[in-house]
Coordinates of C-alpha atoms in Angstrom, one line a residue:
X22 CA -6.5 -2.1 22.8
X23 CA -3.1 -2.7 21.6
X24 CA -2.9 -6.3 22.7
X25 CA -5.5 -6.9 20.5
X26 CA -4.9 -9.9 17.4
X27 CA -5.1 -9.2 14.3
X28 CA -7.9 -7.5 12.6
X29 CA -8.8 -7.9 9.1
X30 CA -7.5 -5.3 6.4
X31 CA -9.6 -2.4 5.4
X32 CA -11.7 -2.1 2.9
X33 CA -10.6 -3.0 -1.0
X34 CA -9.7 -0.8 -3.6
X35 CA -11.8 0.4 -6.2
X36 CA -11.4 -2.0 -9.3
X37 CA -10.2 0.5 -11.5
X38 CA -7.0 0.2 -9.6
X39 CA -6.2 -3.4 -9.6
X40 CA -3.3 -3.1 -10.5
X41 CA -2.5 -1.2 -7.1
X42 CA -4.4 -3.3 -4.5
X43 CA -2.1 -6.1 -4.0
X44 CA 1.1 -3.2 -3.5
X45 CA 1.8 -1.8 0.1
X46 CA 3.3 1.4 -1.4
X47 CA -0.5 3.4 -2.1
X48 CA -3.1 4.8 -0.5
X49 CA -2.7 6.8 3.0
X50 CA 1.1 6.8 4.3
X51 CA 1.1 7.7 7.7
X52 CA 3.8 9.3 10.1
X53 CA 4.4 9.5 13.7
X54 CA 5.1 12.9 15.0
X55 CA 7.9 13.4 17.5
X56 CA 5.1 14.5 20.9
X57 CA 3.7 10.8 20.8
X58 CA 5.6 8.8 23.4
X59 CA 5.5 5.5 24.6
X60 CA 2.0 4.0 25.3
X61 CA 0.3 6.8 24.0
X62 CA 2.1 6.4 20.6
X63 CA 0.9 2.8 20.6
X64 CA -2.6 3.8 21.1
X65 CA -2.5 6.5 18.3
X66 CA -1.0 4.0 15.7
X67 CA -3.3 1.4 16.3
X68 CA -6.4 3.8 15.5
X69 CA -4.9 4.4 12.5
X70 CA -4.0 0.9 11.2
X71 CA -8.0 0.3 12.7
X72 CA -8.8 3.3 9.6
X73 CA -7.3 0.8 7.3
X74 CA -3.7 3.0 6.9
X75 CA -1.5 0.2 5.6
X76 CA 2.0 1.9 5.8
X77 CA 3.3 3.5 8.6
X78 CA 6.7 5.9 9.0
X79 CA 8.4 6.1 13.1
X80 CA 9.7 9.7 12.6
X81 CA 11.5 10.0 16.1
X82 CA 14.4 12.2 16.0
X83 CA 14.3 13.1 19.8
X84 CA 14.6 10.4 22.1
X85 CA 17.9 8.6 22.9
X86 CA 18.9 5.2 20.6
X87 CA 17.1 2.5 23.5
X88 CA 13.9 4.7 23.4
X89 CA 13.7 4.5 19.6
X90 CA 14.5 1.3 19.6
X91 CA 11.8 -0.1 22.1
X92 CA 9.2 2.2 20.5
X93 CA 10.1 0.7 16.8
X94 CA 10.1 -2.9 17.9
X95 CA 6.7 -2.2 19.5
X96 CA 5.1 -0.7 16.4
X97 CA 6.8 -3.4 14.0
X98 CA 4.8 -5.8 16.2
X99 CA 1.5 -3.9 15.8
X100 CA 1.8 -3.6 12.4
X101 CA 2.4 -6.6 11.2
X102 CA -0.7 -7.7 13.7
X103 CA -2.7 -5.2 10.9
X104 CA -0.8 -6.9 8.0
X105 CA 0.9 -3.1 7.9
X106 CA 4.6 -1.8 6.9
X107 CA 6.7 -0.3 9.1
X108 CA 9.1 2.2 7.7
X109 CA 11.7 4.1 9.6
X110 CA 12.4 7.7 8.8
X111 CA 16.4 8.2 8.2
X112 CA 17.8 5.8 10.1
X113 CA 19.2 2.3 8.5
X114 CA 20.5 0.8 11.8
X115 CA 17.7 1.5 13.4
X116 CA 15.7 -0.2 10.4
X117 CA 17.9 -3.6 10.5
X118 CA 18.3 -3.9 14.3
X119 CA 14.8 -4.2 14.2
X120 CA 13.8 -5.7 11.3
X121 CA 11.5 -2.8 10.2
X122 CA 10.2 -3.6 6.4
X123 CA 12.0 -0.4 4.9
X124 CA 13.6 3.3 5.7
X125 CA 13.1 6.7 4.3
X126 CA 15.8 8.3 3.4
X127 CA 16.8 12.4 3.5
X128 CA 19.1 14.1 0.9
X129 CA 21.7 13.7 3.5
X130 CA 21.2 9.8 4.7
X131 CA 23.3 7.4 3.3
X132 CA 22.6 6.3 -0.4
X133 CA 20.1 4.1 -1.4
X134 CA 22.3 1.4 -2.6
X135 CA 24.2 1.9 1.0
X136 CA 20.7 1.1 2.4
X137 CA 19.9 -1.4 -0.1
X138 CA 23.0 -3.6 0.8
X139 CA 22.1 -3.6 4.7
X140 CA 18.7 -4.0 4.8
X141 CA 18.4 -6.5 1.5
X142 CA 16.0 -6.6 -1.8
X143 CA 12.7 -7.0 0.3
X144 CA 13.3 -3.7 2.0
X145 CA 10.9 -0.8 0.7
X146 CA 13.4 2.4 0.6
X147 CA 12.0 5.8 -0.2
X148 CA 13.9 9.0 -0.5
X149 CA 13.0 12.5 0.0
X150 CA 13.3 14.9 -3.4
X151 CA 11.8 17.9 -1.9
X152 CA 10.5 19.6 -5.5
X153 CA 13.1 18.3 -7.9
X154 CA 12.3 15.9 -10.6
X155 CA 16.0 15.1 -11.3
X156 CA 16.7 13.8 -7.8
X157 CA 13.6 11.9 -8.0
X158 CA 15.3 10.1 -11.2
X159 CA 18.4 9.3 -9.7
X160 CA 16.6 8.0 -7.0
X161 CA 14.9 5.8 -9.2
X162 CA 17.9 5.1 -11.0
X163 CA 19.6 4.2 -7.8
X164 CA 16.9 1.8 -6.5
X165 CA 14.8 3.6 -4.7
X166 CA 10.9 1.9 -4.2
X167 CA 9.4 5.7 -4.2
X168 CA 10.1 9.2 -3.9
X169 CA 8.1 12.2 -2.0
X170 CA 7.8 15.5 -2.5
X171 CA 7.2 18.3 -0.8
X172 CA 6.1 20.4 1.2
X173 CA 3.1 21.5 -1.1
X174 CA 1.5 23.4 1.9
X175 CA 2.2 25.3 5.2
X176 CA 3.5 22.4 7.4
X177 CA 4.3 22.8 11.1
X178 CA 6.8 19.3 10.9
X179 CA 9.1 21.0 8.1
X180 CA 8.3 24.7 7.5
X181 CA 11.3 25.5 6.3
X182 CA 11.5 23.0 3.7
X183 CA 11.4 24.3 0.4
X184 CA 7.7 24.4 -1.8
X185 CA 7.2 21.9 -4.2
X186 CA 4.1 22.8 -6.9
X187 CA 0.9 20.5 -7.5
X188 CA 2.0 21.0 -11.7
X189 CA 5.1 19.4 -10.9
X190 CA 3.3 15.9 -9.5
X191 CA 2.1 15.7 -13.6
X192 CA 5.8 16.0 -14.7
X193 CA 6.7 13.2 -12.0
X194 CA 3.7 10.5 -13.1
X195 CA 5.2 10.9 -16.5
X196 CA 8.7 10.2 -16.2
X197 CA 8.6 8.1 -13.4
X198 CA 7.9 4.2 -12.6
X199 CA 8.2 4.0 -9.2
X200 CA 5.5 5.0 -6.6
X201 CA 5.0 8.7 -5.9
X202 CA 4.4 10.1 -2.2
X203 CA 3.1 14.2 -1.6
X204 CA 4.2 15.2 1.9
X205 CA 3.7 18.8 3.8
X206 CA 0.6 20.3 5.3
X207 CA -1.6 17.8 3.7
X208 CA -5.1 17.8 5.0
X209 CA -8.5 16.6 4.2
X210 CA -9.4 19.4 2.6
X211 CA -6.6 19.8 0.2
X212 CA -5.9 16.2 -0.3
X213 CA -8.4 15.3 -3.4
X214 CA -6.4 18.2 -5.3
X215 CA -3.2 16.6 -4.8
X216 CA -4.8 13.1 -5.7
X217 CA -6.5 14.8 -9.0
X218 CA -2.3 14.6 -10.0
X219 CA -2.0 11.1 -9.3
X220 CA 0.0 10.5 -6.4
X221 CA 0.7 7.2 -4.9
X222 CA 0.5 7.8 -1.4
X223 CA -0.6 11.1 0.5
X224 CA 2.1 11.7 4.0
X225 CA 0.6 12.8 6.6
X226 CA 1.1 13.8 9.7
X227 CA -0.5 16.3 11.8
X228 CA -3.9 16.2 10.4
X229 CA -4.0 12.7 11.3
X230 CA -2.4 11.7 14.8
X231 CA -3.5 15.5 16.0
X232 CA -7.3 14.4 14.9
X233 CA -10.3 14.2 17.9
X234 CA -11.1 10.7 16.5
X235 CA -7.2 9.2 14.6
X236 CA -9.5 6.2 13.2
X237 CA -12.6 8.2 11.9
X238 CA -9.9 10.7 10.0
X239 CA -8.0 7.6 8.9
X240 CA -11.0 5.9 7.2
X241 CA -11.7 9.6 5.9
X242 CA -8.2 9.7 4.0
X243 CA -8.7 5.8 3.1
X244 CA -12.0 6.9 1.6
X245 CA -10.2 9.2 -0.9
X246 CA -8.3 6.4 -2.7
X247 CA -10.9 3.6 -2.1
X248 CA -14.2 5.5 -3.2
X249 CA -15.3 7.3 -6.4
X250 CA -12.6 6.6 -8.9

């Protein structure tokens, strides 16, 4: 149950990535959708830090400022109980008045060094580039700990954001040093061909907190990073 104490992290990486195993900012990056509420958000969120997810994003653009609040206290708690990150999508108060471990930042938040200077140098910051490689740089430039892109499929959370291309991802890993994230409509079915591109982190949403078994699908997407590489 939620009160539960800490459990011990999932499994290891492979070894070809040591250089990766000891950083928060890789594998299966997980975010809350806006229909989980309360108690029932709890219990979704702890069956995935049970699959071994290690990051976690509180998306919650919805409820009033206390109910945020109280909900992103709660999951700070839990995750650090799984030795997890907490991350909170857009919104830099929200991040500092509860100590959260980072934000993620839209094209129209406020700047990464804005971010940088209220949160501190320990706070991971990650900033949306949608399909452009040249706001990915000048996220990096700016101090940004990772960019995402995206949407590389259908998604029901953003459908109207624009398509980013798989090719792209290649163009990305080249030029960039920071951690790269692939967001929109990922599932288990296409997330090894966005892997074979060599993404950081895969975002996912619906095809994990929508899942008949959260933990099962968790371990499934863990799987993909930790396995046969």
């Amino acid at each position: 149950m939620v009160d539960n104490g800490r459990l011990e992290q999932g499994a290891n990486y492979s070894p070809n990535h040591e250089n990766k195993r000891m950083s928060p900012l890789y594998g299966l990056y997980a975010i809350t959708g806006d229909r989980l509420r309360n108690h029932e958000l709890l219990i979704a969120v702890e069956a995935v830090l049970q699959g071994g997810c290690r990051i976690l994003q509180y998306r919650n653009k919805q409820a009033e400022a206390a109910i945020q609040l109280a909900e992103a206290k709660a999951l700070l708690a839990l995750c650090h109980q799984y030795g997890a990150q907490l991350l909170i999508n857009d919104n830099v108060q929200l991040a500092a008045a509860t100590g959260a471990d980072g934000v993620h930042l839209g094209q129209e938040d406020v700047p990464a060094t804005e971010a940088r200077r209220l949160l501190g140098e320990k706070a991971i910051i990650g900033i949306t580039c949608h399909s452009s490689l040249s706001l990915a740089l000048t996220a990096q430039a700016a101090g940004a700990d990772y960019v995402a892109f995206g949407r590389f499929f259908a998604s029901a959370t953003k459908p109207s954001a624009p398509p980013a291309s798989l090719a792209m991802l290649q163009a990305a890993k080249a030029q960039l040093t920071i951690p790269v994230v692939a967001i929109g409509g990922i599932t288990l079915d296409n997330a090894p061909s966005v892997i074979a591109y060599g993404v950081d982190m895969l975002a996912v949403v619906g095809d994990l907190f929508n899942a008949t078994d959260i933990t099962d699908r968790t371990r499934a997407y863990c799987k993909l990073f930790t396995g046969n590489h």
